[in-house]
Short mmCIF file of C-alpha atoms in Angstrom, two decimals:
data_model
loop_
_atom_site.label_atom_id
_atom_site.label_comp_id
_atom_site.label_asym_id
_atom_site.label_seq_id
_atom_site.Cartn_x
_atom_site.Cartn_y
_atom_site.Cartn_z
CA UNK L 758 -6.48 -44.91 -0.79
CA UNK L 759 -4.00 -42.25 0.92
CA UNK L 760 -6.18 -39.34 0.25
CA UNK L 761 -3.33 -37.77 -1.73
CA UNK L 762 -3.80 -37.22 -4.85
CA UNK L 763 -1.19 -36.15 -7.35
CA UNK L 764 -1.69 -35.24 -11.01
CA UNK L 765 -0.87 -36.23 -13.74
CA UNK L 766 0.19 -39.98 -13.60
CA UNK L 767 2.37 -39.47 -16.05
CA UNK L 768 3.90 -37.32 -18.11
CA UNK L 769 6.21 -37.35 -21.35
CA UNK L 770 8.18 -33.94 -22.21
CA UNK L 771 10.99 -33.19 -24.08
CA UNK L 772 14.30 -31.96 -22.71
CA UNK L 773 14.12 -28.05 -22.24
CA UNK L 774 10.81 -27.85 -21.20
CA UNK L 775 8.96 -27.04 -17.91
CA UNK L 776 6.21 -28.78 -16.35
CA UNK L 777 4.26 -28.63 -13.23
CA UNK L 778 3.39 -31.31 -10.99
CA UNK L 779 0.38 -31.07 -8.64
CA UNK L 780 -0.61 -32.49 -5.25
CA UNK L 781 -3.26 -32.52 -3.18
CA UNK L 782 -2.94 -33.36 0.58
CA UNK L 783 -4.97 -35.16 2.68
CA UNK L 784 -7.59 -33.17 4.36
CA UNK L 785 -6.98 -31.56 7.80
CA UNK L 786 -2.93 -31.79 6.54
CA UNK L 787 -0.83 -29.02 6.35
CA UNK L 788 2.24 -29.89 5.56
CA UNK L 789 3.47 -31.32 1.89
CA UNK L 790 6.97 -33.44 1.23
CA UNK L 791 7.94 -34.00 -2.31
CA UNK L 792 10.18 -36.78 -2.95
CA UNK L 793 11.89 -37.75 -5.90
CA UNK L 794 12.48 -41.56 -6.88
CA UNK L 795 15.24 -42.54 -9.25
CA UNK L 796 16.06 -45.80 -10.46
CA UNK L 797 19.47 -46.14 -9.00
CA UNK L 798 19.04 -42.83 -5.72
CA UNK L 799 16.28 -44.39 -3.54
CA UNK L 800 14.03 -41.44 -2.28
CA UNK L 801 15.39 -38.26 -2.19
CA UNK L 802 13.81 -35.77 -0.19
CA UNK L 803 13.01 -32.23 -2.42
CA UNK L 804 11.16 -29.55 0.04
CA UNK L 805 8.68 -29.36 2.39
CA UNK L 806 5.65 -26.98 2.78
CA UNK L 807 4.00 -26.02 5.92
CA UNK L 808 0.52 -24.16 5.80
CA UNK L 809 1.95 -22.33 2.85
CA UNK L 810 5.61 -21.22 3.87
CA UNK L 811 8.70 -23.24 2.78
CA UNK L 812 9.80 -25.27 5.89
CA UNK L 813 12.82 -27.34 4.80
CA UNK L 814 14.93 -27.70 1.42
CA UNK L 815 16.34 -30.93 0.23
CA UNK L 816 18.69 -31.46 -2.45
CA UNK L 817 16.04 -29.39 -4.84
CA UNK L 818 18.19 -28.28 -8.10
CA UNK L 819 18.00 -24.72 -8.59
CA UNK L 820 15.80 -25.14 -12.31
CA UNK L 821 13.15 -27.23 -9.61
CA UNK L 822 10.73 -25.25 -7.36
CA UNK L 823 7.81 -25.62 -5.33
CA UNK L 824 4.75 -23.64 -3.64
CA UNK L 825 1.68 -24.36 -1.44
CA UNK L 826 -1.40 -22.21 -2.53
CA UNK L 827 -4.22 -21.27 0.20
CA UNK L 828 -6.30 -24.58 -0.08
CA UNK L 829 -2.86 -26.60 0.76
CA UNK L 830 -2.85 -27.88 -2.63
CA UNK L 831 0.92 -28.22 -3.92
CA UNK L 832 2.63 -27.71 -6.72
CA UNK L 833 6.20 -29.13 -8.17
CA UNK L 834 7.92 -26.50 -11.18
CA UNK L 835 11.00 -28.12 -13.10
CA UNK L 836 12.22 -26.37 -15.83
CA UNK L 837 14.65 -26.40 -18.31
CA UNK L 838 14.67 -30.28 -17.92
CA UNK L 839 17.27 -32.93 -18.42
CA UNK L 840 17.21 -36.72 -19.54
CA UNK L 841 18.74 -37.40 -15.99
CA UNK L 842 15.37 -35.80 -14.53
CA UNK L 843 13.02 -38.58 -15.60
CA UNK L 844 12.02 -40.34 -12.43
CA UNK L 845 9.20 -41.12 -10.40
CA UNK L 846 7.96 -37.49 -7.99
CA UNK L 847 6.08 -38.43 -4.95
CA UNK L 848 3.67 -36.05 -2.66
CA UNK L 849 3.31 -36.92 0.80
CA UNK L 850 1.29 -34.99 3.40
CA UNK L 851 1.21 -35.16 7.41
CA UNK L 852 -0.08 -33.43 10.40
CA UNK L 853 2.84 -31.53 11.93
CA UNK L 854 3.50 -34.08 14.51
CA UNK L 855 6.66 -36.37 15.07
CA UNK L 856 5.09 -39.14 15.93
CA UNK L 857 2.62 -39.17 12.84
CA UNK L 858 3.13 -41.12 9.45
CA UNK L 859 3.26 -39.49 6.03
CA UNK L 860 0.71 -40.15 3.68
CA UNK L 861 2.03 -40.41 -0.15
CA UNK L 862 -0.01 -39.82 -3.14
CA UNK L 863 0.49 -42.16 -6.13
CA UNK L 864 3.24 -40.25 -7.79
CA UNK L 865 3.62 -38.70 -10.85
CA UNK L 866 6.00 -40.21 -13.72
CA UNK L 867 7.84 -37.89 -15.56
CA UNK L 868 10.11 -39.04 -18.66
CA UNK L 869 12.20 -37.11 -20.73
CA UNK L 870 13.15 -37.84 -23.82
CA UNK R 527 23.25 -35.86 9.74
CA UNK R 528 20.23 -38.24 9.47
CA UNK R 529 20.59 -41.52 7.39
CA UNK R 530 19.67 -44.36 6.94
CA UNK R 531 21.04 -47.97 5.44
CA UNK R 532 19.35 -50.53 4.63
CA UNK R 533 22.15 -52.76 3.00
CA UNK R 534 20.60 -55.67 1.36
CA UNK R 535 19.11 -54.65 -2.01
CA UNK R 536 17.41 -57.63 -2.22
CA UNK R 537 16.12 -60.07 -0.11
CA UNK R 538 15.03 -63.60 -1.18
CA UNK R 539 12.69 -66.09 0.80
CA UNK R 540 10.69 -69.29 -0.02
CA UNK R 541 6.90 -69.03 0.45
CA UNK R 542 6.24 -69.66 4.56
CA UNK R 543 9.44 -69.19 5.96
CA UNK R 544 10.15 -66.22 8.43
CA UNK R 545 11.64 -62.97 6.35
CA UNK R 546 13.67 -60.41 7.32
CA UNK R 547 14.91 -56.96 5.85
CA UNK R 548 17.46 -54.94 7.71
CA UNK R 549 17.92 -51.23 8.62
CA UNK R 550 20.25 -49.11 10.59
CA UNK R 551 19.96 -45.53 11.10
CA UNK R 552 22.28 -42.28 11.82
CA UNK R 553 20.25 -39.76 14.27
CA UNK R 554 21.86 -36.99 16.14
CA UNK R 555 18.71 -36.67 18.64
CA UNK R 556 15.95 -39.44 19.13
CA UNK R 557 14.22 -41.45 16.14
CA UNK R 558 11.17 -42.23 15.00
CA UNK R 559 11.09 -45.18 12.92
CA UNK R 560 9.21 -46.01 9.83
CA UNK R 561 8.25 -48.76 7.71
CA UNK R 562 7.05 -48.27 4.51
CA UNK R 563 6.11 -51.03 1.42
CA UNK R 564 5.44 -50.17 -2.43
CA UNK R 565 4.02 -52.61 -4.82
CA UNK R 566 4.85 -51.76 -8.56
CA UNK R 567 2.87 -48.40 -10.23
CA UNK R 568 2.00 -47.68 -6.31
CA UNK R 569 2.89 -44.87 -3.95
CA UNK R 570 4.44 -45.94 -0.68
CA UNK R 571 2.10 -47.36 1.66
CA UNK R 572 2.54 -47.08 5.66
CA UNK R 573 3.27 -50.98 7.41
CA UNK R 574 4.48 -49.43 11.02
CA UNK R 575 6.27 -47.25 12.92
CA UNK R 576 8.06 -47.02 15.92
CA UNK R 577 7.69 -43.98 18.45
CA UNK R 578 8.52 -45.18 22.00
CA UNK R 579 8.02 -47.74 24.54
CA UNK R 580 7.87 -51.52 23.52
CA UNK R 581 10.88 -52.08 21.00
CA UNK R 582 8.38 -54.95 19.27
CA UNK R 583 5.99 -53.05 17.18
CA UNK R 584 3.86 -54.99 14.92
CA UNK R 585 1.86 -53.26 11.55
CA UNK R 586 -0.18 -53.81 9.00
CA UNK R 587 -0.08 -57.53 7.26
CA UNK R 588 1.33 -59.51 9.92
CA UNK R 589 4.39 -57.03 9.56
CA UNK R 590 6.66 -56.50 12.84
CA UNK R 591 9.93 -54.95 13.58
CA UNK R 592 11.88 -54.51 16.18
CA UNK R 593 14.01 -51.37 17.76
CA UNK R 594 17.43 -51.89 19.08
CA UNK R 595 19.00 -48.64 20.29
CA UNK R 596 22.32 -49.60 20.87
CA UNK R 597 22.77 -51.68 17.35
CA UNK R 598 21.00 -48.76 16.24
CA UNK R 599 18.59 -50.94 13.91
CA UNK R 600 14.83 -51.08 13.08
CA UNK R 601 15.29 -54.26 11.06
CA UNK R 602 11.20 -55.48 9.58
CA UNK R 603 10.23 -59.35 9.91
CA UNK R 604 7.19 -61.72 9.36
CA UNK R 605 6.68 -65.17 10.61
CA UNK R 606 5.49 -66.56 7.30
CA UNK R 607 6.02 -64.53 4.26
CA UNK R 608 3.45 -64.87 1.03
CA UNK R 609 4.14 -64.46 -2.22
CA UNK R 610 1.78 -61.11 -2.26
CA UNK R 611 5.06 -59.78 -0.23
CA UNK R 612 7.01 -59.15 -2.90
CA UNK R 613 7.81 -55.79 -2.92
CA UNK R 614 10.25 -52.68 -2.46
CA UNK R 615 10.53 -52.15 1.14
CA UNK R 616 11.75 -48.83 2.49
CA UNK R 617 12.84 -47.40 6.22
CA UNK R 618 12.57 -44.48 7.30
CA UNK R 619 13.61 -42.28 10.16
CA UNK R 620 12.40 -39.08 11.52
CA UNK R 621 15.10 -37.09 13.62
CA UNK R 622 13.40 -34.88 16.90
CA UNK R 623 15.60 -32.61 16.18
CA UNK R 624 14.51 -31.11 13.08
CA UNK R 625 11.62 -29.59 12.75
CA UNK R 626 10.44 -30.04 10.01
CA UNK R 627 9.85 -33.40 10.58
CA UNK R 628 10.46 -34.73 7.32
CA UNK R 629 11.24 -38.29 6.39
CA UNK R 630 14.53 -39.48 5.30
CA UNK R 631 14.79 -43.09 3.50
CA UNK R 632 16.91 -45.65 3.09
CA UNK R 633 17.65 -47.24 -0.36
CA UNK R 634 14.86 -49.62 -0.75
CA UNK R 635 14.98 -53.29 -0.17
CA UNK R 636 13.17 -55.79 -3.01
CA UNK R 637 12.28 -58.81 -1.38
CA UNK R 638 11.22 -61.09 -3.27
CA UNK R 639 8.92 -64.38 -1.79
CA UNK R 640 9.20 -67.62 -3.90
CA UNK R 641 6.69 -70.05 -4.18
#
């Protein structure tokens, strides 16, 4: 066990919608990565979160954004969604060090049909 | 700009023999090197990771890899692979000079360990 937990596992949706993802961090971590997993694009880094401020922006599509509330927990928006959006969304959480690992939750499975 | 290859999408092996799955990496300051595995319906789970000193690192089940600066590769190996090895194996690298410290991954390697 990480001690990330993301929720839900999965989750079906049709195309237009919006859903939320949520993670929470380890404890004692501050910062939050989300990470998308295609079939076919590896992991693709989405935005990170530091003690509640955005630190760094992947290649996030404007419909997708993110926030960190007070307690750390994290949360992933996508709206209007897409077919081409169904993939696998991982949360990973670290202490703000270089030379520490990241931690990732279990990830959340999102298909659109 | 920070990437990283790993350019075998799969990786085949019998059941004992030594395995190994290759990465390179594109830094523009220092690394920090990362191995990660993830069995299927799993999140990624930390093997190792390399920071500094010995290039030899060795992780979690029986996993090692070793860092070569000027081939610029963090390639993963095991003596004697098991079946229970099969997996999707990613690197990772960490550039110093960003500050956010985020992760960037290669494409994944399956490797798959025949009886």
């Amino acid at each position: 066990d990480s001690g990330v937990t993301q929720t839900p596992k999965h989750l079906i949706t049709a195309t237009g919608q919006r859903v939320t993802l949520r993670c929470s961090p380890r404890s004692g971590d501050l910062s939050v990565y989300w990470y998308q997993q295609s079939l076919d694009q590896g992991l693709q880094f989405l935005i990170q979160y530091y003690n509640g401020e955005e630190r760094a922006k992947g290649n996030i599509l404007e419909r997708f954004s993110a926030q960190q509330f007070p307690d750390l927990h994290s949360e992933l928006n996508l709206s209007s969604l897409e077919l081409g959006d169904s993939a696998l969304y991982f949360c990973a959480s670290s202490e703000i060090r270089a030379d520490t690992e990241a931690f990732f939750g279990q990830g959340t499975r999102l298909t659109v049909v | 700009a920070q990437s990283v290859a790993q350019p075998e999408d799969q990786v085949n092996v019998a059941e004992g023999n030594p395995l190994t799955v290759k990465c390179t990496y594109s830094v523009s300051g220092n690394p920090y090197l990362f191995w990660y595995v993830q069995y299927p319906n799993r999140g990624l789970q930390f093997l190792l990771k390399y920071i500094t000193g010995d290039n030899l690192v060795k992780g979690s089940y029986g996993f090692e890899a070793e860092f070569n600066k000027s081939q610029t590769s963090f390639h993963l190996k095991k003596p004697s692979a098991l079946v229970s090895d099969s997996a999707l194996y990613f690197c990772a690298v960490r550039d110093l000079m960003d500050s956010s410290y985020k992760l960037i991954f290669g494409s994944g390697t399956r490797l798959l360990v025949r009886p």
